[in-house]
Amino acid sequence: ECLPVDVALLLSEVVEASQTHPNYEARRVHLLLPQVPWPLPAVNGDRDLLWLALYNLLDNALKFTRPGDWIEIRAFEEGRSVVIEVADTGCGIAEDDLPYIFEELYRGANAQGYEGSGLGLALVQTIVKRHGGTIRVRSRPDQGTVFTLSLPIAS
């Protein structure tokens, strides 16, 4: 499907769904959405697939952060795109692993000992690309990670 998707509502639902995650209570999760001077514009897409991609990123943040760590989900308009960031103060991703994290079945050094298949980030990247968007990552070991999605605004 390719219909207008209310990004603010979608992100609110993703955060609400994550409250059942076993690590949720011990983490500080904040959703930051612009309210003024105007709300976020819609993006065109398949709402269910976008939900899955965003939930996967938040699930990873919850998994790879320690109790008491911070997670922020931020969204803002930039040019003709809506930018969504999922940021955490977790263990970070080793620089040597960064070029490979979007490959199917790849699990970085920091992922050892954590549950997962190595398919999540590959799926997220595929969903974002199919929506005409981009995804990038910034990370510092022992400081945290920021995944940044950019999706075109609905026309």
mmCIF file of C-alpha atoms in Angstrom, residues 36-141:
data_model
loop_
_atom_site.group_PDB
_atom_site.id
_atom_site.type_symbol
_atom_site.label_atom_id
_atom_site.label_comp_id
_atom_site.label_asym_id
_atom_site.label_seq_id
_atom_site.Cartn_x
_atom_site.Cartn_y
_atom_site.Cartn_z
ATOM 1 C CA VAL A 36 4.697 24.381 16.656
ATOM 2 C CA PRO A 37 4.597 26.150 14.323
ATOM 3 C CA TRP A 38 3.051 23.113 12.549
ATOM 4 C CA PRO A 39 2.890 19.367 13.052
ATOM 5 C CA LEU A 40 4.858 16.827 11.045
ATOM 6 C CA PRO A 41 3.650 16.303 7.493
ATOM 7 C CA ALA A 42 2.544 12.864 6.341
ATOM 8 C CA VAL A 43 4.709 10.502 4.317
ATOM 9 C CA ASN A 44 3.433 8.145 1.610
ATOM 10 C CA GLY A 45 3.826 4.523 2.416
ATOM 11 C CA ASP A 46 2.670 1.236 3.781
ATOM 12 C CA ARG A 47 1.784 2.012 7.388
ATOM 13 C CA ASP A 48 2.365 -1.546 8.618
ATOM 14 C CA LEU A 49 5.828 -1.799 7.070
ATOM 15 C CA LEU A 50 6.864 1.609 8.416
ATOM 16 C CA TRP A 51 5.594 0.579 11.860
ATOM 17 C CA LEU A 52 7.675 -2.605 11.660
ATOM 18 C CA ALA A 53 10.835 -0.705 10.695
ATOM 19 C CA LEU A 54 10.448 1.840 13.495
ATOM 20 C CA TYR A 55 9.543 -0.770 16.084
ATOM 21 C CA ASN A 56 12.608 -2.785 15.112
ATOM 22 C CA LEU A 57 14.876 0.215 15.717
ATOM 23 C CA LEU A 58 13.285 0.918 19.101
ATOM 24 C CA ASP A 59 13.452 -2.776 20.010
ATOM 25 C CA ASN A 60 17.202 -2.744 19.268
ATOM 26 C CA ALA A 61 17.673 0.377 21.369
ATOM 27 C CA LEU A 62 15.857 -1.264 24.272
ATOM 28 C CA LYS A 63 17.893 -4.439 23.845
ATOM 29 C CA PHE A 64 21.323 -2.796 23.668
ATOM 30 C CA THR A 65 20.944 -0.235 26.444
ATOM 31 C CA ARG A 66 21.538 -0.739 30.136
ATOM 32 C CA PRO A 67 19.014 -0.073 32.909
ATOM 33 C CA GLY A 68 18.737 3.672 33.434
ATOM 34 C CA ASP A 69 19.908 4.480 29.886
ATOM 35 C CA TRP A 70 18.133 7.035 27.701
ATOM 36 C CA ILE A 71 16.371 6.435 24.404
ATOM 37 C CA GLU A 72 14.992 9.287 22.337
ATOM 38 C CA ILE A 73 12.796 9.028 19.290
ATOM 39 C CA ARG A 74 12.849 12.360 17.482
ATOM 40 C CA ALA A 75 11.137 13.499 14.315
ATOM 41 C CA PHE A 76 11.285 16.725 12.356
ATOM 42 C CA GLU A 77 10.700 18.144 8.916
ATOM 43 C CA GLU A 78 13.762 18.909 6.797
ATOM 44 C CA GLY A 79 13.238 20.182 3.273
ATOM 45 C CA ARG A 80 10.931 17.747 1.469
ATOM 46 C CA SER A 81 11.518 14.940 3.997
ATOM 47 C CA VAL A 82 10.481 13.812 7.428
ATOM 48 C CA VAL A 83 13.529 12.806 9.445
ATOM 49 C CA ILE A 84 13.163 10.272 12.241
ATOM 50 C CA GLU A 85 15.963 9.533 14.683
ATOM 51 C CA VAL A 86 16.151 6.699 17.171
ATOM 52 C CA ALA A 87 18.972 7.555 19.565
ATOM 53 C CA ASP A 88 20.248 5.771 22.655
ATOM 54 C CA THR A 89 22.981 5.947 25.274
ATOM 55 C CA GLY A 90 23.707 2.237 24.988
ATOM 56 C CA CYS A 91 26.815 0.216 24.231
ATOM 57 C CA GLY A 92 27.266 1.602 20.724
ATOM 58 C CA ILE A 93 28.505 -0.175 17.616
ATOM 59 C CA ALA A 94 32.181 -0.815 16.962
ATOM 60 C CA GLU A 95 33.565 1.218 14.049
ATOM 61 C CA ASP A 96 34.704 -1.979 12.311
ATOM 62 C CA ASP A 97 31.117 -3.301 12.380
ATOM 63 C CA LEU A 98 29.378 -0.183 11.018
ATOM 64 C CA PRO A 99 29.856 -0.971 7.290
ATOM 65 C CA TYR A 100 28.159 -4.355 7.713
ATOM 66 C CA ILE A 101 25.245 -3.841 10.111
ATOM 67 C CA PHE A 102 22.628 -3.651 7.332
ATOM 68 C CA GLU A 103 23.710 -6.977 5.829
ATOM 69 C CA GLU A 104 21.437 -9.971 6.387
ATOM 70 C CA LEU A 105 22.541 -12.227 9.260
ATOM 71 C CA TYR A 106 25.383 -9.906 10.299
ATOM 72 C CA ARG A 107 25.846 -9.570 14.038
ATOM 73 C CA GLY A 108 28.469 -7.201 15.332
ATOM 74 C CA ALA A 109 30.860 -7.777 18.196
ATOM 75 C CA ASN A 110 28.592 -5.933 20.662
ATOM 76 C CA ALA A 111 25.614 -8.128 19.651
ATOM 77 C CA GLN A 112 27.175 -11.328 20.935
ATOM 78 C CA GLY A 113 25.224 -12.634 23.903
ATOM 79 C CA TYR A 114 22.035 -10.798 22.902
ATOM 80 C CA GLU A 115 19.003 -12.480 21.400
ATOM 81 C CA GLY A 116 18.531 -11.835 17.677
ATOM 82 C CA SER A 117 18.944 -13.199 14.178
ATOM 83 C CA GLY A 118 20.835 -10.443 12.385
ATOM 84 C CA LEU A 119 17.863 -9.788 10.085
ATOM 85 C CA GLY A 120 16.333 -6.731 11.747
ATOM 86 C CA LEU A 121 18.489 -3.940 10.352
ATOM 87 C CA ALA A 122 18.516 -5.499 6.867
ATOM 88 C CA LEU A 123 14.712 -5.490 7.000
ATOM 89 C CA VAL A 124 14.624 -1.880 8.213
ATOM 90 C CA GLN A 125 16.908 -0.771 5.374
ATOM 91 C CA THR A 126 14.804 -2.604 2.775
ATOM 92 C CA ILE A 127 11.576 -1.018 4.056
ATOM 93 C CA VAL A 128 13.089 2.471 4.115
ATOM 94 C CA LYS A 129 14.527 2.113 0.589
ATOM 95 C CA ARG A 130 11.204 0.836 -0.761
ATOM 96 C CA HIS A 131 9.643 4.022 0.572
ATOM 97 C CA GLY A 132 12.148 6.169 -1.325
ATOM 98 C CA GLY A 133 14.020 7.000 1.850
ATOM 99 C CA THR A 134 17.469 6.638 3.318
ATOM 100 C CA ILE A 135 18.867 5.307 6.562
ATOM 101 C CA ARG A 136 22.205 6.050 8.163
ATOM 102 C CA VAL A 137 23.843 5.403 11.489
ATOM 103 C CA ARG A 138 26.236 7.216 13.794
ATOM 104 C CA SER A 139 27.685 5.429 16.777
ATOM 105 C CA ARG A 140 30.350 5.691 19.423
ATOM 106 C CA PRO A 141 31.293 2.633 21.462
#
